[in-house]
Amino acid sequence: MTRMEQYQRLCCALNHLSPAQGRRIDACYLLGQSMTEIAQAEGLDESSIRESIRRGLERMRKIF
């Protein structure tokens, strides 16, 4: 599989998430923000962010 194909599959998997999950995974894994930073920016507790990201990654694994 080429790098471009991997990128397309990753984008497809991200697009199948809710907007909040996609935004949080982008912030954490692509922008390098900590879960604490994401939680503070969204006004939520860190455990909610952690769980949202965990569920989003699980869903992405099924798609990707």
PDB file of N, CA, C and O in Angstrom, residues 7-43:
ATOM      1  N   TYR A   7      -2.832   7.481   3.460  1.00  0.00           N
ATOM      2  CA  TYR A   7      -3.365   8.802   3.815  1.00  0.00           C
ATOM      3  C   TYR A   7      -4.860   8.877   3.492  1.00  0.00           C
ATOM      4  O   TYR A   7      -5.650   9.371   4.296  1.00  0.00           O
ATOM      5  N   GLN A   8      -5.248   8.372   2.336  1.00  0.00           N
ATOM      6  CA  GLN A   8      -6.655   8.398   1.943  1.00  0.00           C
ATOM      7  C   GLN A   8      -7.504   7.555   2.891  1.00  0.00           C
ATOM      8  O   GLN A   8      -8.607   7.950   3.266  1.00  0.00           O
ATOM      9  N   ARG A   9      -6.990   6.405   3.297  1.00  0.00           N
ATOM     10  CA  ARG A   9      -7.723   5.549   4.238  1.00  0.00           C
ATOM     11  C   ARG A   9      -7.844   6.221   5.601  1.00  0.00           C
ATOM     12  O   ARG A   9      -8.882   6.131   6.256  1.00  0.00           O
ATOM     13  N   LEU A  10      -6.775   6.890   6.035  1.00  0.00           N
ATOM     14  CA  LEU A  10      -6.803   7.611   7.305  1.00  0.00           C
ATOM     15  C   LEU A  10      -7.850   8.725   7.263  1.00  0.00           C
ATOM     16  O   LEU A  10      -8.650   8.861   8.189  1.00  0.00           O
ATOM     17  N   CYS A  11      -7.865   9.491   6.191  1.00  0.00           N
ATOM     18  CA  CYS A  11      -8.860  10.560   6.045  1.00  0.00           C
ATOM     19  C   CYS A  11     -10.277   9.998   6.047  1.00  0.00           C
ATOM     20  O   CYS A  11     -11.171  10.560   6.683  1.00  0.00           O
ATOM     21  N   CYS A  12     -10.465   8.908   5.360  1.00  0.00           N
ATOM     22  CA  CYS A  12     -11.779   8.256   5.313  1.00  0.00           C
ATOM     23  C   CYS A  12     -12.198   7.829   6.718  1.00  0.00           C
ATOM     24  O   CYS A  12     -13.343   8.066   7.125  1.00  0.00           O
ATOM     25  N   ALA A  13     -11.279   7.216   7.461  1.00  0.00           N
ATOM     26  CA  ALA A  13     -11.592   6.766   8.822  1.00  0.00           C
ATOM     27  C   ALA A  13     -11.920   7.954   9.715  1.00  0.00           C
ATOM     28  O   ALA A  13     -12.877   7.912  10.496  1.00  0.00           O
ATOM     29  N   LEU A  14     -11.149   9.043   9.612  1.00  0.00           N
ATOM     30  CA  LEU A  14     -11.428  10.236  10.421  1.00  0.00           C
ATOM     31  C   LEU A  14     -12.791  10.834  10.076  1.00  0.00           C
ATOM     32  O   LEU A  14     -13.506  11.307  10.954  1.00  0.00           O
ATOM     33  N   ASN A  15     -13.144  10.797   8.804  1.00  0.00           N
ATOM     34  CA  ASN A  15     -14.423  11.367   8.374  1.00  0.00           C
ATOM     35  C   ASN A  15     -15.623  10.561   8.846  1.00  0.00           C
ATOM     36  O   ASN A  15     -16.751  11.059   8.809  1.00  0.00           O
ATOM     37  N   HIS A  16     -15.411   9.331   9.277  1.00  0.00           N
ATOM     38  CA  HIS A  16     -16.504   8.516   9.789  1.00  0.00           C
ATOM     39  C   HIS A  16     -16.749   8.735  11.288  1.00  0.00           C
ATOM     40  O   HIS A  16     -17.652   8.128  11.856  1.00  0.00           O
ATOM     41  N   LEU A  17     -15.956   9.578  11.900  1.00  0.00           N
ATOM     42  CA  LEU A  17     -16.126   9.877  13.326  1.00  0.00           C
ATOM     43  C   LEU A  17     -17.057  11.063  13.502  1.00  0.00           C
ATOM     44  O   LEU A  17     -17.290  11.827  12.563  1.00  0.00           O
ATOM     45  N   SER A  18     -17.529  11.232  14.720  1.00  0.00           N
ATOM     46  CA  SER A  18     -18.292  12.442  15.015  1.00  0.00           C
ATOM     47  C   SER A  18     -17.326  13.631  14.916  1.00  0.00           C
ATOM     48  O   SER A  18     -16.110  13.457  15.061  1.00  0.00           O
ATOM     49  N   PRO A  19     -17.848  14.826  14.680  1.00  0.00           N
ATOM     50  CA  PRO A  19     -16.959  15.989  14.609  1.00  0.00           C
ATOM     51  C   PRO A  19     -16.096  16.163  15.871  1.00  0.00           C
ATOM     52  O   PRO A  19     -14.916  16.484  15.772  1.00  0.00           O
ATOM     53  N   ALA A  20     -16.678  15.911  17.034  1.00  0.00           N
ATOM     54  CA  ALA A  20     -15.928  16.067  18.286  1.00  0.00           C
ATOM     55  C   ALA A  20     -14.796  15.054  18.376  1.00  0.00           C
ATOM     56  O   ALA A  20     -13.662  15.401  18.725  1.00  0.00           O
ATOM     57  N   GLN A  21     -15.070  13.799  18.042  1.00  0.00           N
ATOM     58  CA  GLN A  21     -14.030  12.777  18.098  1.00  0.00           C
ATOM     59  C   GLN A  21     -12.919  13.078  17.091  1.00  0.00           C
ATOM     60  O   GLN A  21     -11.739  12.967  17.415  1.00  0.00           O
ATOM     61  N   GLY A  22     -13.282  13.450  15.891  1.00  0.00           N
ATOM     62  CA  GLY A  22     -12.283  13.785  14.876  1.00  0.00           C
ATOM     63  C   GLY A  22     -11.412  14.946  15.311  1.00  0.00           C
ATOM     64  O   GLY A  22     -10.186  14.910  15.154  1.00  0.00           O
ATOM     65  N   ARG A  23     -12.030  15.973  15.857  1.00  0.00           N
ATOM     66  CA  ARG A  23     -11.305  17.156  16.325  1.00  0.00           C
ATOM     67  C   ARG A  23     -10.332  16.791  17.442  1.00  0.00           C
ATOM     68  O   ARG A  23      -9.187  17.222  17.463  1.00  0.00           O
ATOM     69  N   ARG A  24     -10.778  15.947  18.361  1.00  0.00           N
ATOM     70  CA  ARG A  24      -9.932  15.561  19.500  1.00  0.00           C
ATOM     71  C   ARG A  24      -8.768  14.682  19.067  1.00  0.00           C
ATOM     72  O   ARG A  24      -7.653  14.835  19.565  1.00  0.00           O
ATOM     73  N   ILE A  25      -9.013  13.760  18.152  1.00  0.00           N
ATOM     74  CA  ILE A  25      -7.930  12.914  17.654  1.00  0.00           C
ATOM     75  C   ILE A  25      -6.938  13.752  16.858  1.00  0.00           C
ATOM     76  O   ILE A  25      -5.718  13.587  16.997  1.00  0.00           O
ATOM     77  N   ASP A  26      -7.419  14.673  16.038  1.00  0.00           N
ATOM     78  CA  ASP A  26      -6.527  15.595  15.327  1.00  0.00           C
ATOM     79  C   ASP A  26      -5.651  16.362  16.316  1.00  0.00           C
ATOM     80  O   ASP A  26      -4.436  16.457  16.132  1.00  0.00           O
ATOM     81  N   ALA A  27      -6.283  16.925  17.332  1.00  0.00           N
ATOM     82  CA  ALA A  27      -5.556  17.735  18.308  1.00  0.00           C
ATOM     83  C   ALA A  27      -4.492  16.915  19.029  1.00  0.00           C
ATOM     84  O   ALA A  27      -3.356  17.366  19.213  1.00  0.00           O
ATOM     85  N   CYS A  28      -4.837  15.705  19.397  1.00  0.00           N
ATOM     86  CA  CYS A  28      -3.924  14.863  20.170  1.00  0.00           C
ATOM     87  C   CYS A  28      -2.801  14.289  19.313  1.00  0.00           C
ATOM     88  O   CYS A  28      -1.628  14.441  19.634  1.00  0.00           O
ATOM     89  N   TYR A  29      -3.146  13.656  18.217  1.00  0.00           N
ATOM     90  CA  TYR A  29      -2.154  12.905  17.441  1.00  0.00           C
ATOM     91  C   TYR A  29      -1.505  13.701  16.317  1.00  0.00           C
ATOM     92  O   TYR A  29      -0.353  13.433  15.971  1.00  0.00           O
ATOM     93  N   LEU A  30      -2.204  14.655  15.749  1.00  0.00           N
ATOM     94  CA  LEU A  30      -1.609  15.425  14.659  1.00  0.00           C
ATOM     95  C   LEU A  30      -0.997  16.736  15.145  1.00  0.00           C
ATOM     96  O   LEU A  30       0.037  17.161  14.641  1.00  0.00           O
ATOM     97  N   LEU A  31      -1.628  17.358  16.130  1.00  0.00           N
ATOM     98  CA  LEU A  31      -1.110  18.629  16.646  1.00  0.00           C
ATOM     99  C   LEU A  31      -0.266  18.463  17.900  1.00  0.00           C
ATOM    100  O   LEU A  31       0.384  19.408  18.342  1.00  0.00           O
ATOM    101  N   GLY A  32      -0.305  17.271  18.499  1.00  0.00           N
ATOM    102  CA  GLY A  32       0.530  16.994  19.667  1.00  0.00           C
ATOM    103  C   GLY A  32       0.054  17.601  20.976  1.00  0.00           C
ATOM    104  O   GLY A  32       0.841  17.718  21.918  1.00  0.00           O
ATOM    105  N   GLN A  33      -1.213  17.979  21.053  1.00  0.00           N
ATOM    106  CA  GLN A  33      -1.737  18.533  22.298  1.00  0.00           C
ATOM    107  C   GLN A  33      -1.981  17.415  23.304  1.00  0.00           C
ATOM    108  O   GLN A  33      -2.326  16.294  22.925  1.00  0.00           O
ATOM    109  N   SER A  34      -1.813  17.742  24.566  1.00  0.00           N
ATOM    110  CA  SER A  34      -2.099  16.762  25.617  1.00  0.00           C
ATOM    111  C   SER A  34      -3.609  16.689  25.831  1.00  0.00           C
ATOM    112  O   SER A  34      -4.359  17.604  25.447  1.00  0.00           O
ATOM    113  N   MET A  35      -4.034  15.636  26.475  1.00  0.00           N
ATOM    114  CA  MET A  35      -5.461  15.497  26.775  1.00  0.00           C
ATOM    115  C   MET A  35      -5.908  16.591  27.734  1.00  0.00           C
ATOM    116  O   MET A  35      -7.041  17.057  27.650  1.00  0.00           O
ATOM    117  N   THR A  36      -5.014  17.007  28.608  1.00  0.00           N
ATOM    118  CA  THR A  36      -5.322  18.103  29.531  1.00  0.00           C
ATOM    119  C   THR A  36      -5.574  19.390  28.755  1.00  0.00           C
ATOM    120  O   THR A  36      -6.533  20.118  29.037  1.00  0.00           O
ATOM    121  N   GLU A  37      -4.730  19.667  27.762  1.00  0.00           N
ATOM    122  CA  GLU A  37      -4.903  20.884  26.953  1.00  0.00           C
ATOM    123  C   GLU A  37      -6.212  20.846  26.175  1.00  0.00           C
ATOM    124  O   GLU A  37      -6.922  21.850  26.082  1.00  0.00           O
ATOM    125  N   ILE A  38      -6.525  19.700  25.618  1.00  0.00           N
ATOM    126  CA  ILE A  38      -7.771  19.557  24.857  1.00  0.00           C
ATOM    127  C   ILE A  38      -8.971  19.751  25.783  1.00  0.00           C
ATOM    128  O   ILE A  38      -9.922  20.463  25.447  1.00  0.00           O
ATOM    129  N   ALA A  39      -8.911  19.129  26.962  1.00  0.00           N
ATOM    130  CA  ALA A  39     -10.002  19.250  27.935  1.00  0.00           C
ATOM    131  C   ALA A  39     -10.202  20.705  28.348  1.00  0.00           C
ATOM    132  O   ALA A  39     -11.345  21.186  28.417  1.00  0.00           O
ATOM    133  N   GLN A  40      -9.127  21.405  28.606  1.00  0.00           N
ATOM    134  CA  GLN A  40      -9.234  22.818  28.999  1.00  0.00           C
ATOM    135  C   GLN A  40      -9.822  23.652  27.869  1.00  0.00           C
ATOM    136  O   GLN A  40     -10.671  24.514  28.103  1.00  0.00           O
ATOM    137  N   ALA A  41      -9.392  23.397  26.639  1.00  0.00           N
ATOM    138  CA  ALA A  41      -9.901  24.158  25.493  1.00  0.00           C
ATOM    139  C   ALA A  41     -11.389  23.923  25.266  1.00  0.00           C
ATOM    140  O   ALA A  41     -12.108  24.831  24.847  1.00  0.00           O
ATOM    141  N   GLU A  42     -11.856  22.711  25.577  1.00  0.00           N
ATOM    142  CA  GLU A  42     -13.264  22.374  25.349  1.00  0.00           C
ATOM    143  C   GLU A  42     -14.123  22.537  26.597  1.00  0.00           C
ATOM    144  O   GLU A  42     -15.333  22.339  26.543  1.00  0.00           O
ATOM    145  N   GLY A  43     -13.499  22.849  27.727  1.00  0.00           N
ATOM    146  CA  GLY A  43     -14.255  23.030  28.961  1.00  0.00           C
ATOM    147  C   GLY A  43     -14.814  21.727  29.514  1.00  0.00           C
ATOM    148  O   GLY A  43     -15.885  21.726  30.126  1.00  0.00           O
TER     149      GLY A  43
END
